[in-house]
Short mmCIF file of N, CA and C and ligand atoms in Angstrom, two decimals:
data_model
loop_
_atom_site.label_atom_id
_atom_site.label_comp_id
_atom_site.label_asym_id
_atom_site.label_seq_id
_atom_site.Cartn_x
_atom_site.Cartn_y
_atom_site.Cartn_z
N MET A 1 121.31 116.02 98.34
CA MET A 1 120.92 116.80 99.52
C MET A 1 119.40 116.85 99.62
N THR A 2 118.92 116.75 100.81
CA THR A 2 117.47 116.74 101.03
C THR A 2 116.86 118.10 100.70
N LYS A 3 115.87 118.06 99.83
CA LYS A 3 115.27 119.30 99.35
C LYS A 3 113.90 119.52 99.98
N ILE A 4 113.74 120.70 100.55
CA ILE A 4 112.48 121.06 101.20
C ILE A 4 111.81 122.16 100.39
N LEU A 5 110.54 122.00 100.09
CA LEU A 5 109.76 123.08 99.49
C LEU A 5 108.98 123.77 100.60
N LEU A 6 109.29 125.05 100.79
CA LEU A 6 108.59 125.86 101.79
C LEU A 6 107.59 126.76 101.07
N VAL A 7 106.31 126.56 101.37
CA VAL A 7 105.26 127.37 100.76
C VAL A 7 104.75 128.32 101.84
N GLU A 8 105.10 129.58 101.73
CA GLU A 8 104.80 130.55 102.79
C GLU A 8 104.71 131.93 102.15
N ASP A 9 103.60 132.63 102.39
CA ASP A 9 103.41 133.94 101.77
C ASP A 9 104.02 135.07 102.57
N ASN A 10 104.25 134.84 103.86
CA ASN A 10 104.81 135.91 104.69
C ASN A 10 106.33 135.94 104.53
N GLU A 11 106.81 137.08 104.01
CA GLU A 11 108.22 137.16 103.62
C GLU A 11 109.16 136.95 104.81
N MET A 12 108.81 137.53 105.95
CA MET A 12 109.68 137.41 107.12
C MET A 12 109.75 135.96 107.59
N ASN A 13 108.59 135.32 107.69
CA ASN A 13 108.57 133.90 108.09
C ASN A 13 109.34 133.03 107.11
N ARG A 14 109.15 133.34 105.84
CA ARG A 14 109.78 132.55 104.78
C ARG A 14 111.30 132.65 104.85
N ASP A 15 111.78 133.90 104.95
CA ASP A 15 113.23 134.12 105.00
C ASP A 15 113.84 133.49 106.25
N MET A 16 113.16 133.68 107.39
CA MET A 16 113.73 133.20 108.64
C MET A 16 113.78 131.67 108.65
N LEU A 17 112.68 131.02 108.29
CA LEU A 17 112.66 129.56 108.34
C LEU A 17 113.58 128.95 107.29
N SER A 18 113.61 129.55 106.10
CA SER A 18 114.47 128.96 105.07
C SER A 18 115.94 129.08 105.48
N ARG A 19 116.30 130.20 106.07
CA ARG A 19 117.69 130.35 106.51
C ARG A 19 118.05 129.36 107.61
N ARG A 20 117.13 129.16 108.53
CA ARG A 20 117.41 128.22 109.62
C ARG A 20 117.53 126.79 109.10
N LEU A 21 116.71 126.44 108.12
CA LEU A 21 116.78 125.08 107.55
C LEU A 21 118.06 124.90 106.75
N GLU A 22 118.44 125.95 106.02
CA GLU A 22 119.68 125.86 105.24
C GLU A 22 120.88 125.70 106.17
N ARG A 23 120.84 126.38 107.30
CA ARG A 23 121.93 126.24 108.27
C ARG A 23 122.02 124.82 108.81
N ARG A 24 120.90 124.11 108.82
CA ARG A 24 120.89 122.72 109.27
C ARG A 24 121.29 121.75 108.16
N GLY A 25 121.52 122.28 106.97
CA GLY A 25 121.99 121.41 105.90
C GLY A 25 120.95 121.04 104.86
N TYR A 26 119.76 121.59 104.99
CA TYR A 26 118.73 121.32 103.99
C TYR A 26 118.86 122.28 102.81
N ARG A 27 118.48 121.80 101.64
CA ARG A 27 118.31 122.69 100.50
C ARG A 27 116.85 123.12 100.49
N VAL A 28 116.61 124.41 100.35
CA VAL A 28 115.25 124.93 100.46
C VAL A 28 114.86 125.65 99.18
N VAL A 29 113.71 125.27 98.62
CA VAL A 29 113.13 126.01 97.51
C VAL A 29 111.83 126.64 98.01
N LEU A 30 111.46 127.77 97.43
CA LEU A 30 110.40 128.59 98.00
C LEU A 30 109.26 128.83 97.03
N ALA A 31 108.04 128.84 97.58
CA ALA A 31 106.87 129.28 96.83
C ALA A 31 106.08 130.22 97.73
N THR A 32 105.40 131.19 97.13
CA THR A 32 104.75 132.22 97.94
C THR A 32 103.23 132.16 97.89
N ASP A 33 102.67 131.23 97.14
CA ASP A 33 101.22 131.01 97.18
C ASP A 33 100.94 129.54 96.88
N GLY A 34 99.69 129.14 97.12
CA GLY A 34 99.36 127.72 97.01
C GLY A 34 99.50 127.16 95.60
N GLN A 35 99.13 127.94 94.61
CA GLN A 35 99.24 127.45 93.24
C GLN A 35 100.70 127.25 92.85
N SER A 36 101.55 128.23 93.18
CA SER A 36 102.99 128.07 92.91
C SER A 36 103.54 126.88 93.66
N GLY A 37 103.03 126.66 94.87
CA GLY A 37 103.48 125.52 95.65
C GLY A 37 103.18 124.21 94.95
N VAL A 38 101.98 124.08 94.41
CA VAL A 38 101.59 122.87 93.68
C VAL A 38 102.48 122.71 92.44
N ASP A 39 102.68 123.81 91.71
CA ASP A 39 103.50 123.76 90.50
C ASP A 39 104.94 123.38 90.83
N MET A 40 105.47 123.99 91.90
CA MET A 40 106.88 123.72 92.24
C MET A 40 107.08 122.32 92.80
N ALA A 41 106.08 121.79 93.49
CA ALA A 41 106.20 120.41 93.98
C ALA A 41 106.36 119.46 92.79
N ALA A 42 105.66 119.75 91.71
CA ALA A 42 105.76 118.91 90.51
C ALA A 42 107.10 119.11 89.80
N SER A 43 107.56 120.37 89.70
CA SER A 43 108.78 120.63 88.92
C SER A 43 110.06 120.38 89.72
N GLU A 44 110.01 120.57 91.03
CA GLU A 44 111.23 120.45 91.85
C GLU A 44 111.35 119.08 92.53
N ALA A 45 110.26 118.33 92.59
CA ALA A 45 110.26 117.03 93.28
C ALA A 45 110.99 117.10 94.63
N PRO A 46 110.49 117.92 95.55
CA PRO A 46 111.14 118.02 96.87
C PRO A 46 110.94 116.74 97.68
N ASP A 47 111.77 116.57 98.70
CA ASP A 47 111.63 115.40 99.58
C ASP A 47 110.51 115.60 100.59
N LEU A 48 110.19 116.88 100.86
CA LEU A 48 109.15 117.19 101.85
C LEU A 48 108.64 118.60 101.58
N VAL A 49 107.36 118.82 101.88
CA VAL A 49 106.77 120.15 101.72
C VAL A 49 106.36 120.69 103.09
N LEU A 50 106.76 121.92 103.38
CA LEU A 50 106.25 122.65 104.54
C LEU A 50 105.22 123.63 104.01
N MET A 51 103.97 123.44 104.39
CA MET A 51 102.86 124.16 103.79
C MET A 51 102.16 125.07 104.79
N ASP A 52 102.36 126.37 104.64
CA ASP A 52 101.53 127.32 105.37
C ASP A 52 100.09 127.08 104.91
N MET A 53 99.14 127.21 105.81
CA MET A 53 97.75 126.93 105.42
C MET A 53 97.04 128.19 104.91
N SER A 54 97.40 129.32 105.48
CA SER A 54 96.79 130.57 105.05
C SER A 54 97.63 131.19 103.93
N LEU A 55 97.22 130.94 102.69
CA LEU A 55 98.00 131.34 101.52
C LEU A 55 97.08 132.01 100.50
N PRO A 56 97.63 132.94 99.71
CA PRO A 56 96.83 133.53 98.64
C PRO A 56 96.71 132.59 97.43
N VAL A 57 95.81 132.94 96.55
CA VAL A 57 95.50 132.25 95.28
C VAL A 57 94.80 130.90 95.56
N VAL A 58 95.55 129.98 96.14
CA VAL A 58 94.99 128.69 96.56
C VAL A 58 95.48 128.48 97.98
N ASP A 59 94.57 128.20 98.93
CA ASP A 59 95.04 128.05 100.32
C ASP A 59 95.76 126.71 100.52
N GLY A 60 96.36 126.55 101.69
CA GLY A 60 97.20 125.38 101.94
C GLY A 60 96.42 124.08 101.95
N TRP A 61 95.17 124.15 102.39
CA TRP A 61 94.35 122.92 102.41
C TRP A 61 94.09 122.44 100.99
N GLU A 62 93.68 123.39 100.14
CA GLU A 62 93.38 123.02 98.75
C GLU A 62 94.67 122.61 98.00
N ALA A 63 95.76 123.34 98.25
CA ALA A 63 97.03 122.99 97.61
C ALA A 63 97.44 121.56 98.00
N THR A 64 97.26 121.22 99.28
CA THR A 64 97.60 119.87 99.74
C THR A 64 96.70 118.83 99.08
N ARG A 65 95.40 119.13 98.99
CA ARG A 65 94.50 118.20 98.30
C ARG A 65 94.96 117.94 96.86
N ARG A 66 95.40 119.02 96.20
CA ARG A 66 95.86 118.86 94.81
C ARG A 66 97.15 118.04 94.74
N LEU A 67 98.06 118.29 95.69
CA LEU A 67 99.30 117.50 95.71
C LEU A 67 99.00 116.02 95.92
N LYS A 68 98.07 115.75 96.82
CA LYS A 68 97.77 114.36 97.17
C LYS A 68 96.89 113.68 96.12
N ALA A 69 96.31 114.47 95.22
CA ALA A 69 95.49 113.90 94.15
C ALA A 69 96.32 113.57 92.91
N ALA A 70 97.52 114.12 92.83
CA ALA A 70 98.35 113.93 91.63
C ALA A 70 99.37 112.82 91.85
N PRO A 71 99.41 111.82 90.97
CA PRO A 71 100.34 110.70 91.14
C PRO A 71 101.80 111.15 91.31
N ALA A 72 102.20 112.22 90.62
CA ALA A 72 103.60 112.65 90.68
C ALA A 72 103.99 113.24 92.03
N THR A 73 103.01 113.74 92.79
CA THR A 73 103.35 114.43 94.04
C THR A 73 102.70 113.80 95.27
N ARG A 74 101.87 112.78 95.10
CA ARG A 74 101.08 112.28 96.23
C ARG A 74 101.94 111.66 97.33
N ASP A 75 103.13 111.18 96.99
CA ASP A 75 103.97 110.52 98.00
C ASP A 75 104.90 111.48 98.74
N ILE A 76 104.90 112.74 98.36
CA ILE A 76 105.75 113.71 99.04
C ILE A 76 105.08 114.08 100.37
N PRO A 77 105.78 113.87 101.50
CA PRO A 77 105.17 114.22 102.77
C PRO A 77 104.92 115.73 102.88
N VAL A 78 103.78 116.09 103.46
CA VAL A 78 103.42 117.49 103.65
C VAL A 78 103.22 117.75 105.14
N ILE A 79 103.91 118.75 105.66
CA ILE A 79 103.66 119.21 107.03
C ILE A 79 102.93 120.54 106.96
N ALA A 80 101.72 120.57 107.53
CA ALA A 80 100.94 121.80 107.58
C ALA A 80 101.47 122.72 108.68
N LEU A 81 101.52 124.01 108.37
CA LEU A 81 101.91 125.01 109.36
C LEU A 81 100.76 126.00 109.52
N THR A 82 100.23 126.11 110.73
CA THR A 82 99.20 127.12 110.94
C THR A 82 99.52 127.94 112.18
N ALA A 83 98.89 129.10 112.23
CA ALA A 83 99.13 130.01 113.35
C ALA A 83 98.29 129.62 114.57
N HIS A 84 97.36 128.69 114.38
CA HIS A 84 96.45 128.33 115.47
C HIS A 84 96.73 126.94 115.99
N ALA A 85 96.62 126.80 117.30
CA ALA A 85 96.86 125.49 117.90
C ALA A 85 95.53 124.77 118.15
N MET A 86 94.51 125.13 117.41
CA MET A 86 93.20 124.51 117.62
C MET A 86 93.17 123.10 117.03
N SER A 87 92.53 122.19 117.76
CA SER A 87 92.51 120.81 117.30
C SER A 87 91.72 120.68 116.00
N SER A 88 90.75 121.58 115.75
CA SER A 88 90.00 121.52 114.50
C SER A 88 90.90 121.80 113.30
N ASP A 89 91.90 122.66 113.49
CA ASP A 89 92.87 122.94 112.42
C ASP A 89 93.68 121.70 112.09
N ARG A 90 94.06 120.99 113.14
CA ARG A 90 94.84 119.77 112.94
C ARG A 90 94.02 118.75 112.16
N GLU A 91 92.77 118.56 112.58
CA GLU A 91 91.90 117.61 111.88
C GLU A 91 91.71 118.00 110.42
N LYS A 92 91.49 119.30 110.22
CA LYS A 92 91.26 119.81 108.87
C LYS A 92 92.50 119.57 107.99
N ALA A 93 93.67 119.77 108.56
CA ALA A 93 94.91 119.58 107.81
C ALA A 93 95.10 118.10 107.47
N LEU A 94 94.84 117.24 108.43
CA LEU A 94 95.02 115.80 108.19
C LEU A 94 94.00 115.31 107.17
N GLN A 95 92.78 115.86 107.25
CA GLN A 95 91.75 115.47 106.28
C GLN A 95 92.12 115.91 104.86
N ALA A 96 92.82 117.03 104.75
CA ALA A 96 93.25 117.51 103.43
C ALA A 96 94.37 116.64 102.86
N GLY A 97 94.95 115.78 103.73
CA GLY A 97 95.99 114.89 103.26
C GLY A 97 97.37 115.20 103.82
N CYS A 98 97.45 116.20 104.70
CA CYS A 98 98.75 116.51 105.31
C CYS A 98 99.20 115.33 106.16
N ASP A 99 100.51 115.07 106.16
CA ASP A 99 101.06 113.95 106.90
C ASP A 99 101.36 114.32 108.34
N GLU A 100 101.57 115.61 108.56
CA GLU A 100 101.89 116.09 109.90
C GLU A 100 101.39 117.52 110.00
N TYR A 101 101.55 118.08 111.19
CA TYR A 101 100.97 119.36 111.50
C TYR A 101 101.85 120.03 112.53
N ASP A 102 102.10 121.31 112.35
CA ASP A 102 102.83 122.04 113.38
C ASP A 102 102.29 123.47 113.43
N THR A 103 102.53 124.12 114.55
CA THR A 103 101.96 125.46 114.74
C THR A 103 103.05 126.52 114.77
N LYS A 104 102.65 127.70 114.32
CA LYS A 104 103.52 128.87 114.39
C LYS A 104 103.21 129.63 115.68
N PRO A 105 104.15 130.31 116.33
CA PRO A 105 105.55 130.43 115.88
C PRO A 105 106.29 129.10 115.90
N ILE A 106 107.16 128.93 114.90
CA ILE A 106 107.91 127.70 114.74
C ILE A 106 108.90 127.51 115.89
N GLU A 107 108.85 126.31 116.48
CA GLU A 107 109.93 125.91 117.39
C GLU A 107 110.76 124.91 116.60
N LEU A 108 111.96 125.36 116.21
CA LEU A 108 112.74 124.58 115.25
C LEU A 108 113.01 123.13 115.67
N PRO A 109 113.45 122.88 116.91
CA PRO A 109 113.71 121.48 117.28
C PRO A 109 112.48 120.59 117.11
N ARG A 110 111.31 121.13 117.45
CA ARG A 110 110.07 120.36 117.32
C ARG A 110 109.74 120.09 115.86
N LEU A 111 109.89 121.13 115.03
CA LEU A 111 109.61 120.95 113.60
C LEU A 111 110.61 119.99 112.96
N LEU A 112 111.89 120.14 113.32
CA LEU A 112 112.93 119.26 112.76
C LEU A 112 112.65 117.80 113.11
N ALA A 113 112.17 117.57 114.33
CA ALA A 113 111.87 116.19 114.74
C ALA A 113 110.77 115.61 113.87
N LYS A 114 109.76 116.41 113.58
CA LYS A 114 108.65 115.94 112.73
C LYS A 114 109.13 115.72 111.30
N MET A 115 109.98 116.63 110.82
CA MET A 115 110.53 116.48 109.47
C MET A 115 111.35 115.21 109.37
N GLU A 116 112.23 114.99 110.36
CA GLU A 116 113.13 113.84 110.30
C GLU A 116 112.36 112.53 110.41
N ALA A 117 111.26 112.55 111.16
CA ALA A 117 110.43 111.34 111.27
C ALA A 117 109.85 110.98 109.90
N LEU A 118 109.43 111.97 109.15
CA LEU A 118 108.84 111.72 107.83
C LEU A 118 109.90 111.42 106.78
N LEU A 119 111.07 112.01 106.94
CA LEU A 119 112.15 111.83 105.96
C LEU A 119 112.96 110.56 106.24
N GLY A 120 112.81 110.02 107.43
CA GLY A 120 113.62 108.86 107.81
C GLY A 120 115.04 109.24 108.14
N GLY A 121 115.25 110.49 108.54
CA GLY A 121 116.58 110.95 108.92
C GLY A 121 116.72 112.44 108.69
N GLY A 122 117.90 112.95 108.95
CA GLY A 122 118.16 114.38 108.79
C GLY A 122 118.60 114.69 107.37
N PRO A 123 119.13 115.90 107.17
CA PRO A 123 119.49 116.35 105.83
C PRO A 123 120.61 115.55 105.18
N GLY A 124 121.45 114.90 106.01
CA GLY A 124 122.62 114.23 105.46
C GLY A 124 122.43 112.75 105.24
N ARG A 125 121.16 112.28 105.23
CA ARG A 125 120.95 110.83 105.22
C ARG A 125 121.45 110.16 103.94
N THR A 126 121.57 110.94 102.84
CA THR A 126 122.03 110.35 101.59
C THR A 126 123.53 110.57 101.37
N ALA A 127 124.18 111.24 102.32
CA ALA A 127 125.61 111.49 102.19
C ALA A 127 126.39 110.19 102.29
N PRO A 128 127.51 110.06 101.57
CA PRO A 128 128.29 108.82 101.58
C PRO A 128 128.69 108.40 103.00
N ALA A 129 128.99 109.38 103.87
CA ALA A 129 129.41 109.07 105.23
C ALA A 129 128.37 108.25 105.96
N ALA A 130 127.10 108.48 105.64
CA ALA A 130 126.01 107.78 106.32
C ALA A 130 125.98 106.31 105.92
N GLU A 131 126.62 106.00 104.80
CA GLU A 131 126.59 104.62 104.31
C GLU A 131 127.84 103.84 104.71
N ALA A 132 128.78 104.53 105.37
CA ALA A 132 130.01 103.86 105.78
C ALA A 132 129.70 102.79 106.83
N PRO A 133 130.47 101.70 106.83
CA PRO A 133 130.22 100.65 107.83
C PRO A 133 130.48 101.18 109.24
N ARG A 134 129.68 100.70 110.18
CA ARG A 134 129.84 101.16 111.56
C ARG A 134 130.87 100.36 112.29
MN1 MN B 1 100.18 132.75 105.36
#
């Protein structure tokens, strides 16, 4: 099952988004600050990271730089999540090594489309049914 690491310090956002992703069939693991996010990316080997940028301990930009600097985690796609739709935020996120960028409040269909583009499919892409002949 496709595993998503959600790094988000706001409890309400974290609970709501993780529940919505789980309902779509994703397995979700959670971290509440940037340092835990970096540690969990290494220990959990998620298929994709959703990274809030405004985080305690280590912010999302620095956490992403650390993920992209480490051989074990550099290939994991990271989608930055910020509360601002400013183009400078997008540039800053991409410069930190984020593969994609989305803004809060989350619009789930839009975020899912970006996730699926990076994952090469939805949550069930590794299920046996997906490999059945057409
Ligand atoms: Mn935050």
